[in-house]
Short mmCIF file of C-alpha atoms in Angstrom, two decimals:
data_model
loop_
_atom_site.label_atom_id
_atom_site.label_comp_id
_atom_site.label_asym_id
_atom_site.label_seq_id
_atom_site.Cartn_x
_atom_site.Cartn_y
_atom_site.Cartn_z
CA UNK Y 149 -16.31 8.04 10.77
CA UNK Y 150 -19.37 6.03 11.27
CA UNK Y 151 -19.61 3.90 13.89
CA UNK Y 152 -19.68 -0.81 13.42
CA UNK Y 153 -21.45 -2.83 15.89
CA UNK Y 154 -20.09 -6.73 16.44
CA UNK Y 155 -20.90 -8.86 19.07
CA UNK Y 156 -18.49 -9.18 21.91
CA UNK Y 157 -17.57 -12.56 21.34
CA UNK Y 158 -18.26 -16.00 19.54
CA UNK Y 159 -17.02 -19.84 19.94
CA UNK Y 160 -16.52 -21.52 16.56
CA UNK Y 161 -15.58 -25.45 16.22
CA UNK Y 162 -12.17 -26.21 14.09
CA UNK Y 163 -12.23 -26.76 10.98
CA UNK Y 164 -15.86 -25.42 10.59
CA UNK Y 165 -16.86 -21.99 8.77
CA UNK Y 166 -17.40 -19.05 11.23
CA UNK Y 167 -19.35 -15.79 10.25
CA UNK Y 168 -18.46 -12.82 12.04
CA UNK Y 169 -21.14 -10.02 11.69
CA UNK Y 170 -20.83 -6.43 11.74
CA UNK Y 171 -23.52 -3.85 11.52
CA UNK Y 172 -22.91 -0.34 10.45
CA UNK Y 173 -26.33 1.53 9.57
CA UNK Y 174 -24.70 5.12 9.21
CA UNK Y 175 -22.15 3.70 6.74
CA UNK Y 176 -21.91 6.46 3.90
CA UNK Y 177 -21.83 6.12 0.18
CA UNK Y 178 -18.05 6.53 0.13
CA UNK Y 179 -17.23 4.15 2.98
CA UNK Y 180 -14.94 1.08 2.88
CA UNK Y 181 -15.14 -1.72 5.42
CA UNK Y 182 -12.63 -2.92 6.52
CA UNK Y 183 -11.32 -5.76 8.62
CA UNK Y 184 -8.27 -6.32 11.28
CA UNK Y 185 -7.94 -9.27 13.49
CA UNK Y 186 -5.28 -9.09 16.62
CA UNK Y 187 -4.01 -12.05 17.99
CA UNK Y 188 -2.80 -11.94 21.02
CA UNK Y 189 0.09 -10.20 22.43
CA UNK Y 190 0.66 -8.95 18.76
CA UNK Y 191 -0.24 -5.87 16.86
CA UNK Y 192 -3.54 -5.58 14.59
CA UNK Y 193 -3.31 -7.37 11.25
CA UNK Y 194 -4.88 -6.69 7.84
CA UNK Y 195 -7.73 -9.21 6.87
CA UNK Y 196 -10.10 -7.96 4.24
CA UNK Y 197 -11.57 -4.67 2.78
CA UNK Y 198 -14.79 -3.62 0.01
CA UNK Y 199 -17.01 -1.41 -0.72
CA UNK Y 200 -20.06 -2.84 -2.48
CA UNK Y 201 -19.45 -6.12 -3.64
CA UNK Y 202 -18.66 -9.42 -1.78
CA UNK Y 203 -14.44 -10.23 -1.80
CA UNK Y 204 -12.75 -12.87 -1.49
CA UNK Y 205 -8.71 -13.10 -0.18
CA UNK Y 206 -6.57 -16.25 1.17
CA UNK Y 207 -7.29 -15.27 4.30
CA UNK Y 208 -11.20 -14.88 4.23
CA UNK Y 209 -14.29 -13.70 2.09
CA UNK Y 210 -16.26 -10.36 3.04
CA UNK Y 211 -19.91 -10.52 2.36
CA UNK Y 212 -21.76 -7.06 2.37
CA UNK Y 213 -25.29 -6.65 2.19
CA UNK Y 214 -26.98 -4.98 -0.62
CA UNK Y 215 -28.16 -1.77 1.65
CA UNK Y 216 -24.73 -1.96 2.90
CA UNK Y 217 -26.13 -1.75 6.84
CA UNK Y 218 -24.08 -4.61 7.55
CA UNK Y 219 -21.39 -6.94 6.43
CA UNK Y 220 -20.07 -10.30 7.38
CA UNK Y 221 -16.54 -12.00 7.66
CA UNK Y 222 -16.95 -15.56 6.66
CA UNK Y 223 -13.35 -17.67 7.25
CA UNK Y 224 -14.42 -20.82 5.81
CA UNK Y 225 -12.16 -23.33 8.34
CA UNK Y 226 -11.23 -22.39 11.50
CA UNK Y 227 -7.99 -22.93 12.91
CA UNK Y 228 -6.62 -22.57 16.04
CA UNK Y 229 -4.72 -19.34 14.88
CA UNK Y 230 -7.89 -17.91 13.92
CA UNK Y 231 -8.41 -17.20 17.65
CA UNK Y 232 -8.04 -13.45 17.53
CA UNK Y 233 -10.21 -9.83 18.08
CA UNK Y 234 -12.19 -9.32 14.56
CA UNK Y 235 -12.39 -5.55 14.22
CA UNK Y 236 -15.22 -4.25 11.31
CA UNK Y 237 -13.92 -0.26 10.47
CA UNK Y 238 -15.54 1.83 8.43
CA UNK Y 239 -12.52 3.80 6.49
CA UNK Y 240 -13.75 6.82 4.03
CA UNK Y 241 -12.02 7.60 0.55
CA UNK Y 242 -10.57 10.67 1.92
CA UNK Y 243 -8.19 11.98 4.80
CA UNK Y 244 -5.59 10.07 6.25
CA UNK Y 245 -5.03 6.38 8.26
CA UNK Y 246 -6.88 6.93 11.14
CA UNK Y 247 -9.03 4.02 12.09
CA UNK Y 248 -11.35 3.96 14.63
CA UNK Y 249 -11.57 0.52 16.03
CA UNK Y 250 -14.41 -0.63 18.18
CA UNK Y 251 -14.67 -3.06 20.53
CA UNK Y 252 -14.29 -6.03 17.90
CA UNK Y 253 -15.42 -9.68 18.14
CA UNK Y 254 -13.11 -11.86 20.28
CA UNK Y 255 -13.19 -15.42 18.72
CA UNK Y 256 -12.98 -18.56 20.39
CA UNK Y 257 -11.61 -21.66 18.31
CA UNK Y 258 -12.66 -25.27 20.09
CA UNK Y 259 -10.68 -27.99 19.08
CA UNK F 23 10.96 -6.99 3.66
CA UNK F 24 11.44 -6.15 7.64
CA UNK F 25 8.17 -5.05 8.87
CA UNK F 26 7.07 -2.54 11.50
CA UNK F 27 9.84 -2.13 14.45
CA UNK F 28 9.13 -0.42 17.69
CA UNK F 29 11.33 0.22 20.66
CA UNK F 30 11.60 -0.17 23.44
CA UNK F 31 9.14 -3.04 23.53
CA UNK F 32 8.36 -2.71 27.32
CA UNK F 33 9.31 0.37 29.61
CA UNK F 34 8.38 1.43 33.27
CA UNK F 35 8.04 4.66 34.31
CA UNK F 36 7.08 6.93 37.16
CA UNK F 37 4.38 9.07 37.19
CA UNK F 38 5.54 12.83 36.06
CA UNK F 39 8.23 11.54 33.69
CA UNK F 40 8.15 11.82 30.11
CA UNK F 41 9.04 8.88 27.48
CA UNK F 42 9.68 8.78 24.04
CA UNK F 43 8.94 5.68 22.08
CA UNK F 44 10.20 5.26 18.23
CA UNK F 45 8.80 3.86 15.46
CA UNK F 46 10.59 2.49 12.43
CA UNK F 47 8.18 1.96 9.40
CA UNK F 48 8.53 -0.34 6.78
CA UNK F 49 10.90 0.95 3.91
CA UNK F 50 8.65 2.99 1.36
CA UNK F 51 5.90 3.37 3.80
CA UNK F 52 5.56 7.27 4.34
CA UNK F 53 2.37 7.68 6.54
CA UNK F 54 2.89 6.59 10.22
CA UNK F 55 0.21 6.10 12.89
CA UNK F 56 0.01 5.54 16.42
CA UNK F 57 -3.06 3.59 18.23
CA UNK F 58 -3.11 3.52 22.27
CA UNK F 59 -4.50 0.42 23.48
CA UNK F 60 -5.85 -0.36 26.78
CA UNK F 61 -7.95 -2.36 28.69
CA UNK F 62 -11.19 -0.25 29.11
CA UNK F 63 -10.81 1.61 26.18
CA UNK F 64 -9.62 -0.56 23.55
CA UNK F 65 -7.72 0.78 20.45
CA UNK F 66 -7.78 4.57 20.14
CA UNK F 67 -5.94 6.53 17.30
CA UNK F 68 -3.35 9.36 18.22
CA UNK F 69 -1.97 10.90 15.32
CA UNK F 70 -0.83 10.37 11.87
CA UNK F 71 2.26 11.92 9.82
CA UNK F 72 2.59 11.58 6.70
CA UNK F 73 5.94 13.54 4.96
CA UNK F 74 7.05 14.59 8.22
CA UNK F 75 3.44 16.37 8.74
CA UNK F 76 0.99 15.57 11.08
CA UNK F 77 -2.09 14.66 8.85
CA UNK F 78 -4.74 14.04 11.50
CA UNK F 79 -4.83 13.87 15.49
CA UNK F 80 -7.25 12.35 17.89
CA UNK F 81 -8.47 13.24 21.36
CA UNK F 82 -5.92 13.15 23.19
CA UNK F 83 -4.16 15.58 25.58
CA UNK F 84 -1.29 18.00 24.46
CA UNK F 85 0.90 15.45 26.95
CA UNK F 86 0.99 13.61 23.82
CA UNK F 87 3.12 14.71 20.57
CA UNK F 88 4.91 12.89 18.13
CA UNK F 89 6.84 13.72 14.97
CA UNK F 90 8.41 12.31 11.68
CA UNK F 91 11.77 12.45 10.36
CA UNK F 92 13.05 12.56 6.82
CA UNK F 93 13.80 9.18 6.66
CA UNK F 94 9.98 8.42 7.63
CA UNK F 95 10.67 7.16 10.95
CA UNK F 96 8.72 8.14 14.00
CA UNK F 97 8.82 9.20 17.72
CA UNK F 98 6.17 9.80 20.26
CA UNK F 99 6.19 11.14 23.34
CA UNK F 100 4.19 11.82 26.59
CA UNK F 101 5.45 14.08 29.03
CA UNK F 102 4.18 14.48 32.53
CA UNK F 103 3.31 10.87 32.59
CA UNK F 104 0.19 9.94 34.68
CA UNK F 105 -1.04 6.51 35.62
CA UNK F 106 -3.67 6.30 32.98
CA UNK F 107 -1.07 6.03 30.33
CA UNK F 108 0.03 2.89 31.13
CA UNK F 109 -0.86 1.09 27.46
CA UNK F 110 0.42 -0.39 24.70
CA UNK F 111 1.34 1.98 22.08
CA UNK F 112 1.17 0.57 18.76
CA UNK F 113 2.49 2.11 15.52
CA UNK F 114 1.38 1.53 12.47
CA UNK F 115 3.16 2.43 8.60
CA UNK F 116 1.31 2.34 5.28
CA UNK F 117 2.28 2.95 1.79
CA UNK F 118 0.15 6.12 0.19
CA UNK F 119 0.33 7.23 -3.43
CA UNK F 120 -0.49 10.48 -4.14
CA UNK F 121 -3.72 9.62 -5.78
CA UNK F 122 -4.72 7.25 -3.78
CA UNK F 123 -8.19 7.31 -2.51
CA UNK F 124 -8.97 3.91 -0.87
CA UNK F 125 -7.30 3.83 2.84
CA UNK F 126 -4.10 2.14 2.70
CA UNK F 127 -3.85 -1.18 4.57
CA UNK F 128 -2.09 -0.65 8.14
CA UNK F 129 0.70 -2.94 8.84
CA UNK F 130 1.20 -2.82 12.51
CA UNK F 131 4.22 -3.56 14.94
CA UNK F 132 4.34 -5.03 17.98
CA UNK F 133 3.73 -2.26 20.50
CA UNK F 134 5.67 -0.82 23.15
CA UNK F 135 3.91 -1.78 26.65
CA UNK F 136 4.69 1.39 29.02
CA UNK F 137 4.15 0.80 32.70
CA UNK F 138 3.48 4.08 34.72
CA UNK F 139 3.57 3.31 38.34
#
């Protein structure tokens, strides 16, 4: 699986939009990205997942870039339960569940 | 619908022991997966079964096995437990049709944190 890159960490104000960015240059034809957020002391949770075009969920939007080199998790208000890792995973079509989680994005929500 | 249950949820052990830790996945869910998490090296995957098969493995030492019942539910184990094991070992079920080519979304449970002292 190719490999993301995401900063190690970012402060956001509440209630303002935060955009979490993740670069993956090697990302294949046939790869989806995919997003997990862990809050703490808790196990990884599903956020968001495409493949070419930008998505949007209750939980967040996904913006990916026409080359598809890099992406970009946009929650449009921050809350304090937003304060969580942000893990970008590159997932192909084929072969089984194993994700290969980097080092993710540890958010900071200010109040 | 109960989610993702793992037990024990906290365990200490001594090193050269062996533990098993179970996973119960949510109903329907056939593939299970465990992650390893730690402090230095984050989340790494272990293995995956899917119909009682293991589908994929990491990098991991033969100290670590696992395997998958009938009834979908998991157990790992380490044996010969060393101090770098000390983690939390998180399990995680997903629902996979037989056509399916999109990864399934993960729905992960709490972890079991083993202590190896």
């Amino acid at each position: 699986d190719a490999k993301t890159t995401q900063p190690n960490s970012m402060e956001s104000n509440e209630e303002e939009p935060v955009h979490l960015p993740c670069n993956h240059s090697t990302i294949s034809g046939t790869d989806y990205i995919h997003w997990y957020r862990q809050l703490p002391s808790q196990g990884p949770e599903y956020v968001i997942h495409g493949l070419t075009s930008n998505v949007n969920n209750r939980m967040a939007s996904l913006a990916i870039a026409e080359d598809r080199k890099s992406s970009t998790l946009i929650l449009h208000r921050a809350t304090l339960r937003d304060a969580a890792v942000y893990y970008c995973i590159l997932r192909g079509a084929l072969g089984g569940n194993q994700f290969y989680f980097g080092t993710g994005t540890s958010l900071t929500v200010i109040p | 619908k109960a989610g993702v249950t793992q037990t024990p949820r906290y365990l200490i052990k001594t090193r050269g022991q062996q533990v098993t830790l179970s996973c119960s996945p949510i109903s329907g869910h056939r593939s299970v997966s465990w992650y390893q998490q730690t402090p230095g090296q984050g989340l790494q995957f272990l293995f995956e079964y899917f119909s009682e098969t293991q589908r994929n493995k990491g990098n991991f030492p033969g100290r670590f096995s696992g395997r998958q019942f009938s009834n979908s539910r998991s157990e790992m184990n380490v044996s010969t437990l060393e101090l770098g094991d000390s983690a939390l070992y998180l399990c995680a079920s997903s629902f996979v049709l037989r056509t399916q080519r999109v990864p399934g979304e993960l729905f992960f449970g709490e972890g079991s944190r083993l202590t190896v002292l």
